[in-house]
Short mmCIF file of C-alpha atoms in Angstrom, two decimals:
data_model
loop_
_atom_site.label_atom_id
_atom_site.label_comp_id
_atom_site.label_asym_id
_atom_site.label_seq_id
_atom_site.Cartn_x
_atom_site.Cartn_y
_atom_site.Cartn_z
CA MET A 1 -6.17 -0.85 -1.53
CA ILE A 2 -9.79 -1.53 -1.02
CA ASP A 3 -10.63 -3.27 2.49
CA ILE A 4 -11.56 -6.71 1.61
CA LYS A 5 -13.97 -6.75 4.61
CA ARG A 6 -15.77 -3.75 2.88
CA LEU A 7 -15.85 -5.42 -0.20
CA ARG A 8 -17.52 -8.66 0.98
CA GLU A 9 -19.94 -6.80 3.00
CA ASN A 10 -21.54 -4.86 0.09
CA PRO A 11 -19.82 -5.51 -3.27
CA ALA A 12 -22.52 -4.04 -5.45
CA ALA A 13 -22.75 -0.72 -3.54
CA LEU A 14 -19.00 -0.50 -3.58
CA ALA A 15 -18.91 -1.20 -7.29
CA ALA A 16 -21.46 1.38 -8.06
CA LEU A 17 -19.43 4.05 -6.12
CA ILE A 18 -16.26 3.21 -7.91
CA GLU A 19 -18.00 3.21 -11.35
CA THR A 20 -18.53 6.78 -10.97
CA LYS A 21 -14.87 7.29 -11.46
CA ASN A 22 -15.57 5.93 -15.05
CA VAL A 23 -14.09 2.47 -14.12
CA LYS A 24 -15.99 -0.73 -14.63
CA VAL A 25 -15.28 -3.15 -11.86
CA ASP A 26 -15.84 -6.70 -11.40
CA PHE A 27 -15.34 -7.95 -8.05
CA GLU A 28 -16.48 -11.78 -8.77
CA ALA A 29 -12.90 -13.15 -9.35
CA ILE A 30 -11.87 -11.46 -6.16
CA LEU A 31 -14.76 -12.63 -4.09
CA GLU A 32 -14.23 -16.28 -5.42
CA LEU A 33 -10.64 -16.54 -4.31
CA ASP A 34 -11.55 -14.90 -1.14
CA ALA A 35 -14.25 -17.69 -0.20
CA ARG A 36 -11.84 -20.33 -1.43
CA ARG A 37 -9.03 -18.76 0.77
CA ARG A 38 -11.61 -18.56 3.99
CA GLU A 39 -12.65 -22.09 3.41
CA LEU A 40 -8.69 -23.41 3.30
CA ILE A 41 -7.99 -21.27 6.39
CA ALA A 42 -11.15 -22.81 8.24
CA GLU A 43 -9.68 -26.38 7.32
CA ALA A 44 -6.22 -25.59 8.34
CA ASP A 45 -7.36 -24.35 11.38
CA GLN A 46 -9.10 -27.49 12.10
CA LEU A 47 -6.28 -29.57 11.04
CA LYS A 48 -3.99 -27.84 13.36
CA ALA A 49 -6.22 -28.16 16.30
CA THR A 50 -6.68 -32.01 15.21
CA ARG A 51 -2.60 -31.97 15.05
CA ASN A 52 -2.28 -30.34 18.35
CA THR A 53 -4.92 -32.79 20.26
CA VAL A 54 -3.08 -35.84 18.70
CA SER A 55 0.31 -34.51 19.59
CA ARG A 56 -0.51 -34.37 23.26
CA GLU A 57 -1.84 -38.00 22.90
CA ILE A 58 1.51 -39.16 21.26
CA ALA A 59 3.12 -37.55 24.03
CA GLU A 60 1.15 -39.53 26.68
CA LEU A 61 1.43 -42.61 24.86
CA GLN A 62 5.40 -42.19 24.59
CA LYS A 63 5.34 -41.38 28.57
CA ALA A 64 3.56 -44.43 29.12
CA LYS A 65 5.77 -46.62 26.91
CA GLN A 66 2.88 -47.64 24.63
CA ASP A 67 2.78 -47.80 20.87
CA ALA A 68 1.93 -44.26 19.09
CA GLY A 69 3.07 -45.33 15.53
CA GLU A 70 -0.40 -45.29 14.20
CA ARG A 71 -1.28 -41.89 15.37
CA ILE A 72 2.18 -40.65 14.29
CA ALA A 73 1.64 -41.80 10.83
CA SER A 74 -2.08 -40.19 10.77
CA MET A 75 -0.36 -36.90 11.74
CA LYS A 76 2.08 -37.34 8.90
CA THR A 77 -0.76 -37.18 6.71
CA VAL A 78 -2.30 -34.16 8.33
CA SER A 79 1.12 -32.06 8.33
CA ASP A 80 1.34 -32.85 4.76
CA ARG A 81 -2.17 -31.61 4.12
CA ILE A 82 -1.54 -28.51 6.18
CA LYS A 83 1.62 -27.79 4.26
CA ALA A 84 -0.18 -28.08 0.92
CA ILE A 85 -3.03 -25.76 2.37
CA ASP A 86 -0.34 -23.20 3.31
CA GLY A 87 1.06 -23.13 0.02
CA GLU A 88 -2.49 -22.94 -1.66
CA ILE A 89 -3.30 -19.86 0.44
CA LYS A 90 -0.01 -18.15 -0.39
CA GLU A 91 -0.88 -18.45 -4.15
CA LEU A 92 -4.53 -17.21 -3.63
CA ASP A 93 -3.08 -14.29 -1.38
CA THR A 94 -0.89 -13.20 -4.24
CA ARG A 95 -3.55 -13.55 -7.10
CA GLN A 96 -6.02 -11.64 -4.94
CA ASN A 97 -3.34 -9.02 -3.89
CA GLU A 98 -2.73 -8.40 -7.64
CA LEU A 99 -6.61 -8.03 -8.48
CA LEU A 100 -6.99 -5.79 -5.43
CA LEU A 101 -4.05 -3.44 -6.53
CA ALA A 102 -5.66 -2.69 -10.01
CA ILE A 103 -9.10 -1.42 -8.37
CA PRO A 104 -9.10 2.12 -7.88
CA ASN A 105 -10.31 3.87 -4.39
CA ALA A 106 -13.70 4.43 -3.76
CA PRO A 107 -14.62 8.25 -3.84
CA HIS A 108 -16.18 9.66 -0.73
CA PRO A 109 -19.90 9.72 -1.05
CA SER A 110 -19.64 13.53 -0.66
CA ALA A 111 -17.63 13.62 -3.86
CA PRO A 112 -19.77 15.38 -6.51
CA VAL A 113 -20.75 13.01 -9.15
CA GLY A 114 -19.50 13.77 -12.64
CA ARG A 115 -17.79 12.31 -15.77
CA ASN A 116 -14.77 14.79 -16.01
CA GLU A 117 -13.12 18.06 -15.48
CA LEU A 118 -16.34 19.86 -16.50
CA ASP A 119 -18.36 18.66 -13.86
CA ASN A 120 -15.89 19.86 -11.10
CA VAL A 121 -17.39 22.15 -8.57
CA VAL A 122 -16.10 25.68 -7.74
CA GLU A 123 -15.98 26.03 -4.07
CA ARG A 124 -14.50 29.48 -3.88
CA ASP A 125 -11.97 32.05 -4.91
CA TRP A 126 -9.70 34.74 -3.49
CA GLY A 127 -8.40 38.02 -4.82
CA GLN A 128 -9.24 39.75 -8.16
CA LYS A 129 -7.84 39.03 -11.58
CA PRO A 130 -5.53 41.79 -12.37
CA GLU A 131 -6.42 44.37 -15.02
CA PHE A 132 -4.21 45.82 -17.34
CA ALA A 133 -3.83 48.92 -19.48
CA PHE A 134 -1.61 47.52 -22.24
CA ALA A 135 -1.17 44.36 -24.08
CA VAL A 136 -0.01 41.59 -21.89
CA ARG A 137 3.04 39.35 -22.47
CA ASP A 138 3.10 35.82 -21.68
CA HIS A 139 5.49 34.04 -19.46
CA LEU A 140 7.68 32.86 -22.45
CA GLU A 141 7.83 36.36 -23.73
CA LEU A 142 8.70 37.84 -20.48
CA GLY A 143 11.28 34.87 -19.75
CA SER A 144 12.92 35.34 -23.00
CA LEU A 145 13.05 39.24 -22.62
CA HIS A 146 14.78 39.15 -19.46
CA ASP A 147 16.81 36.03 -20.40
CA ILE A 148 15.70 34.36 -17.50
CA ILE A 149 14.13 31.13 -18.74
CA ASP A 150 15.62 29.40 -21.83
CA PHE A 151 13.72 26.52 -23.09
CA PRO A 152 15.43 26.12 -26.37
CA ARG A 153 18.76 25.31 -24.61
CA GLY A 154 16.49 23.13 -22.25
CA SER A 155 15.29 21.15 -24.97
CA LYS A 156 18.91 20.99 -26.62
CA ILE A 157 20.24 19.29 -23.35
CA ALA A 158 17.41 17.07 -22.48
CA GLY A 159 14.67 17.28 -25.10
CA SER A 160 11.36 19.34 -24.83
CA GLY A 161 9.94 19.83 -21.78
CA PHE A 162 13.00 20.37 -19.69
CA PRO A 163 13.33 24.04 -18.57
CA LEU A 164 16.51 25.71 -18.12
CA TYR A 165 16.42 28.61 -15.64
CA LYS A 166 18.99 31.31 -15.70
CA GLY A 167 20.11 34.03 -13.58
CA LEU A 168 17.14 35.81 -11.94
CA GLY A 169 14.85 33.15 -13.02
CA ALA A 170 16.86 30.55 -11.33
CA ARG A 171 17.20 33.05 -8.20
CA LEU A 172 13.44 33.14 -8.44
CA GLU A 173 12.72 29.54 -8.45
CA ARG A 174 14.98 28.91 -5.48
CA ALA A 175 13.22 32.01 -3.86
CA LEU A 176 9.88 30.22 -4.03
CA ILE A 177 11.06 26.72 -3.00
CA ASN A 178 12.54 28.43 0.08
CA PHE A 179 9.81 30.62 0.99
CA MET A 180 7.05 27.79 0.83
CA LEU A 181 9.57 25.51 3.12
CA ASP A 182 9.86 28.22 5.56
CA LEU A 183 6.08 28.91 5.62
CA HIS A 184 5.18 25.67 5.86
CA THR A 185 7.81 24.48 8.55
CA ALA A 186 7.84 27.68 10.79
CA GLU A 187 3.94 28.62 10.76
CA HIS A 188 2.22 25.55 9.51
CA GLY A 189 3.88 22.92 11.83
CA TYR A 190 5.41 20.48 9.20
CA ARG A 191 8.41 18.83 9.66
CA GLU A 192 11.07 19.30 6.57
CA ILE A 193 12.07 16.48 4.83
CA PHE A 194 14.54 16.29 1.69
CA PRO A 195 13.77 12.89 -0.02
CA PRO A 196 15.48 10.81 -2.54
CA PHE A 197 14.34 11.52 -5.92
CA LEU A 198 14.14 7.88 -7.05
CA ALA A 199 11.94 5.34 -5.61
CA SER A 200 11.50 1.28 -5.85
CA ALA A 201 8.47 -0.35 -7.37
CA GLU A 202 7.42 -1.07 -3.86
CA SER A 203 7.17 2.41 -2.81
CA MET A 204 5.25 3.30 -5.99
CA THR A 205 3.05 0.51 -5.24
CA ALA A 206 2.32 1.81 -1.80
CA THR A 207 1.38 5.24 -2.89
CA GLY A 208 -0.75 3.91 -6.06
CA GLN A 209 1.51 4.83 -8.99
CA LEU A 210 2.10 1.33 -9.78
CA PRO A 211 0.76 -0.72 -11.60
CA LYS A 212 -1.76 1.76 -13.31
CA MET A 213 0.92 4.53 -14.08
CA ALA A 214 4.13 2.55 -15.05
CA GLU A 215 4.02 3.93 -18.74
CA ASP A 216 3.87 7.67 -17.15
CA MET A 217 7.05 7.16 -15.27
CA TYR A 218 10.88 7.47 -16.11
CA TYR A 219 12.34 4.16 -15.24
CA ALA A 220 16.13 3.41 -14.61
CA GLU A 221 15.93 -0.35 -15.79
CA LYS A 222 19.44 -1.24 -14.78
CA ASP A 223 18.72 -0.24 -11.25
CA GLU A 224 15.10 -1.14 -10.98
CA LEU A 225 14.11 2.37 -9.76
CA TYR A 226 11.56 5.03 -10.82
CA LEU A 227 12.35 8.69 -11.22
CA ILE A 228 9.69 10.10 -8.59
CA PRO A 229 6.46 12.01 -10.30
CA THR A 230 6.06 13.85 -6.81
CA ALA A 231 7.51 13.84 -3.38
CA GLU A 232 4.33 12.35 -2.27
CA VAL A 233 5.97 8.92 -2.99
CA PRO A 234 9.33 8.98 -0.95
CA ILE A 235 7.67 11.02 1.90
CA THR A 236 4.48 8.93 2.33
CA ASN A 237 7.05 5.66 2.28
CA ILE A 238 8.67 7.13 5.33
CA HIS A 239 6.27 5.12 7.56
CA ARG A 240 5.67 2.03 5.25
CA ASP A 241 5.54 -1.31 7.03
CA GLU A 242 5.60 0.93 10.33
CA ILE A 243 3.04 1.14 13.22
CA LEU A 244 2.69 4.80 14.51
CA ASP A 245 1.70 5.75 18.25
CA ALA A 246 -1.86 7.36 17.80
CA ASP A 247 -0.86 9.96 20.15
CA ASP A 248 1.91 11.13 17.79
CA LEU A 249 -0.79 11.64 15.04
CA PRO A 250 -0.94 13.78 12.86
CA VAL A 251 2.47 13.37 11.54
CA CYS A 252 2.86 16.29 9.27
CA TYR A 253 5.93 16.50 6.66
CA CYS A 254 7.09 18.75 3.82
CA GLY A 255 9.40 18.33 1.05
CA TYR A 256 11.28 19.92 -1.97
CA SER A 257 11.59 17.55 -4.78
CA ALA A 258 12.37 17.74 -8.63
CA CYS A 259 9.50 15.83 -10.17
CA PHE A 260 9.51 13.96 -13.66
CA ARG A 261 6.54 12.73 -15.42
CA ARG A 262 6.86 11.33 -19.16
CA GLU A 263 3.13 12.16 -19.93
CA ALA A 264 3.34 15.80 -20.71
CA GLY A 265 -0.36 16.20 -22.31
CA SER A 266 -1.63 16.44 -25.98
CA TYR A 267 0.22 18.48 -28.36
CA GLY A 268 -1.00 22.32 -29.00
CA ARG A 269 -1.17 25.66 -27.11
CA ASP A 270 -1.55 23.77 -23.43
CA VAL A 271 2.04 22.36 -23.78
CA ARG A 272 3.77 25.80 -24.42
CA GLY A 273 6.46 26.70 -21.82
CA PHE A 274 5.71 25.88 -18.39
CA LEU A 275 2.02 24.98 -18.76
CA ARG A 276 3.36 21.33 -19.03
CA THR A 277 6.78 20.17 -18.61
CA HIS A 278 8.38 16.78 -18.09
CA GLN A 279 10.40 18.26 -15.00
CA PHE A 280 9.16 20.79 -12.41
CA ASN A 281 9.84 21.56 -8.96
CA LYS A 282 7.41 21.21 -6.22
CA VAL A 283 7.43 21.31 -2.42
CA GLU A 284 4.80 18.70 -0.95
CA LEU A 285 2.81 18.35 2.00
CA VAL A 286 1.91 15.00 3.57
CA LYS A 287 0.12 14.03 6.60
CA PHE A 288 -0.50 10.68 8.34
CA VAL A 289 -3.64 11.36 10.41
CA HIS A 290 -6.30 9.20 12.82
CA PRO A 291 -9.27 8.34 10.65
CA ASP A 292 -11.62 10.40 13.00
CA HIS A 293 -9.62 13.59 12.02
CA GLY A 294 -8.94 12.94 8.39
CA TYR A 295 -11.11 15.62 6.64
CA GLU A 296 -10.37 18.08 9.54
CA GLU A 297 -6.82 17.80 8.80
CA LEU A 298 -7.56 18.02 5.02
CA ALA A 299 -9.17 21.15 5.36
CA LYS A 300 -6.10 22.37 7.24
CA LEU A 301 -3.70 21.17 4.36
CA LEU A 302 -5.49 22.74 1.78
CA ASP A 303 -5.48 26.23 3.81
CA ASN A 304 -2.16 25.70 4.34
CA ALA A 305 -1.51 25.52 0.38
CA GLU A 306 -3.82 28.16 -0.37
CA GLU A 307 -1.75 30.44 1.94
CA VAL A 308 1.02 30.39 -0.38
CA LEU A 309 -1.13 32.08 -2.94
CA ARG A 310 -2.23 34.54 -0.61
CA ARG A 311 1.20 35.68 0.49
CA LEU A 312 2.12 36.22 -2.83
CA GLY A 313 -0.84 38.14 -3.78
CA LEU A 314 -2.21 35.80 -6.72
CA HIS A 315 -5.82 35.50 -7.62
CA TYR A 316 -6.99 31.79 -7.61
CA ARG A 317 -9.94 29.53 -6.88
CA VAL A 318 -10.50 26.21 -5.26
CA LEU A 319 -12.00 23.22 -7.05
CA ARG A 320 -14.15 20.25 -5.58
CA LEU A 321 -13.10 17.33 -8.14
CA CYS A 322 -15.97 15.21 -9.24
CA THR A 323 -15.73 11.32 -9.22
CA GLY A 324 -14.53 11.30 -12.88
CA ASP A 325 -11.86 13.50 -12.32
CA LEU A 326 -10.53 12.04 -9.19
CA SER A 327 -7.06 10.23 -9.35
CA PHE A 328 -6.94 6.38 -8.88
CA ALA A 329 -5.97 6.60 -5.30
CA SER A 330 -7.88 9.62 -4.26
CA ALA A 331 -11.17 9.39 -2.26
CA THR A 332 -11.59 13.32 -2.20
CA THR A 333 -9.52 15.99 -3.64
CA TYR A 334 -9.48 19.80 -3.90
CA ASP A 335 -7.54 21.67 -6.82
CA ILE A 336 -5.96 24.98 -6.32
CA GLU A 337 -5.79 27.01 -9.71
CA VAL A 338 -4.02 30.21 -10.14
CA TRP A 339 -5.06 32.85 -12.89
CA SER A 340 -3.00 33.57 -15.80
CA PRO A 341 -3.66 36.65 -17.54
CA ALA A 342 -2.03 35.52 -21.00
CA GLU A 343 -3.64 32.67 -21.12
CA GLN A 344 -6.75 33.87 -19.91
CA LYS A 345 -7.84 30.73 -17.55
CA TYR A 346 -6.78 29.28 -14.49
CA LEU A 347 -3.89 26.76 -14.21
CA GLU A 348 -3.64 24.12 -11.52
CA CYS A 349 -0.96 24.25 -8.93
CA SER A 350 -2.03 22.17 -6.45
CA SER A 351 -4.12 19.20 -5.66
CA CYS A 352 -4.99 18.37 -2.28
CA SER A 353 -6.47 14.94 -1.57
CA SER A 354 -7.31 12.54 1.32
CA PHE A 355 -6.67 8.66 0.37
CA GLU A 356 -8.37 7.61 3.49
CA ASP A 357 -6.88 4.18 4.14
CA PHE A 358 -6.22 3.01 0.61
CA GLN A 359 -2.35 4.10 0.54
CA ALA A 360 -2.18 2.86 4.21
CA ARG A 361 -3.48 -0.69 3.39
CA ARG A 362 -1.29 -0.86 0.46
CA GLY A 363 1.85 0.29 2.35
CA ALA A 364 1.07 -1.11 5.59
CA MET A 365 0.90 2.29 7.19
CA ARG A 366 -0.60 1.84 10.76
CA TYR A 367 -1.29 3.54 14.25
CA LYS A 368 -2.05 1.83 17.39
CA GLU A 369 -4.15 3.32 20.44
CA LYS A 370 -2.80 2.18 23.77
CA GLY A 371 -4.15 -1.62 24.39
CA GLY A 372 -5.73 -1.48 21.11
CA LYS A 373 -4.82 -3.24 17.66
CA ALA A 374 -2.81 -1.73 14.78
CA GLN A 375 -5.11 -0.21 12.26
CA PRO A 376 -4.43 1.62 9.00
CA CYS A 377 -4.15 5.39 9.17
CA HIS A 378 -5.28 7.83 6.75
CA THR A 379 -3.03 9.57 4.33
CA LEU A 380 -3.28 12.97 2.92
CA ASN A 381 -1.11 15.06 0.65
CA GLY A 382 -1.23 18.30 -1.54
CA SER A 383 1.34 20.50 -3.38
CA GLY A 384 2.24 23.09 -1.46
CA LEU A 385 2.89 24.25 -4.22
CA ALA A 386 4.30 23.36 -7.67
CA THR A 387 6.34 26.05 -9.22
CA SER A 388 5.80 25.83 -12.83
CA ARG A 389 2.39 27.20 -13.07
CA LEU A 390 3.37 29.44 -10.10
CA ILE A 391 5.93 31.11 -12.13
CA VAL A 392 3.54 31.60 -15.10
CA ALA A 393 1.20 33.61 -12.49
CA LEU A 394 4.13 35.29 -11.18
CA LEU A 395 5.72 36.63 -14.42
CA GLU A 396 2.31 37.67 -15.98
CA CYS A 397 0.24 39.06 -13.01
CA TYR A 398 3.28 41.31 -11.75
CA GLN A 399 4.28 42.26 -15.38
CA GLN A 400 4.60 46.20 -15.99
CA GLU A 401 4.11 48.09 -19.31
CA ASP A 402 7.90 48.35 -19.68
CA GLY A 403 8.33 44.82 -19.41
CA SER A 404 9.88 44.66 -16.19
CA ILE A 405 8.25 42.34 -13.41
CA LEU A 406 7.80 43.67 -9.80
CA LEU A 407 8.14 41.03 -7.33
CA PRO A 408 5.70 40.36 -4.27
CA LYS A 409 7.20 41.41 -0.90
CA ALA A 410 6.92 37.89 0.51
CA LEU A 411 9.87 37.00 -1.88
CA HIS A 412 11.92 40.11 -1.21
CA PRO A 413 13.89 38.62 1.70
CA TYR A 414 14.70 35.47 -0.60
CA MET A 415 15.95 37.39 -3.68
CA GLY A 416 19.05 39.05 -2.06
CA GLY A 417 17.47 42.76 -2.26
CA VAL A 418 16.05 42.57 -5.64
CA THR A 419 12.40 43.63 -6.21
CA ARG A 420 12.17 44.03 -9.79
CA ILE A 421 13.38 41.84 -12.87
CA GLY A 422 14.17 44.38 -15.52
CA GLY A 423 13.19 48.03 -15.51
#
């Protein structure tokens, strides 16, 4: 949520910054509500001061056994007005909050200005694209060849976009998840979380999924719970309505979850197999950090996510997202894209973002210095990593001419001695 103080100070500059996200904003209604609210607060404060003064006078008159009826009657009028003002302020707060919840986060000034993904900036790449002396098979062919991925039966069970892993495919998926969790907890300093896979509307609102993305999520209406689109939601909400000790920052969590998303993209080649699914698995990285160290911690988080691909020996690149491609809640985002030989393109497998204090204000996630006031912390998150596109890259990049698939050494301890699928 945008800081109302920042909005008051320079609404035109803030509007111009947000509009680089391709979103037209009008702060007039919010500022009118804010001005009226501040007027009422000032009036209420003055009336309360008067009430306190007169209450003392009434006590003195009563102590002196003098008539205080007139002052008591006047205070009844004052008290009624204060009650009416408090009710109006509450209504204004609700209306202002609703309007603020619909305003996206402002991009960081360093974010490249652009309209869409074509304006994203390649920051760097790692490794080399694999070369083959034979016609490469795509992940669907390889999955079918070895009977390790079964999309037709997954569709029979739940509809399109719900993969079914079998045999060594299921083992490989589990190996990836365990490998990533072990890496992030043992070497990168994250504390492991196993979160709920459903979340309340309040939790979804805190992280920015609601109200904007309600149509993209699965909703269990009877229970008023949403299936999570990412573990970012439950893990970030661990500290909703809490105050952290500044000395404990950064607080770093990682956790596995299944992720559920109704929006699976447009029809065509890009929705084949694992390229887009309604359900996928992901290990998420979440940090609560001091604002002074937010971008330093984001760089570390990004490197932690990249390390997964380096250990797996997969070629990838890092993109800095332009303003027009940033999410609703993000101030800065880096995407990590892994190479698919069959698709001959890069596939996103991680987004690492700073939300600055946007989520913290929505969810009252704060920190406190010794002797200071509670302040919103900064929140960061990133996929560390999502497995669906990772499976695509692993199967395709490590395929052999006979159709077998070598497994990278990092996964050998997690595969029970299996080093190759097929062959």
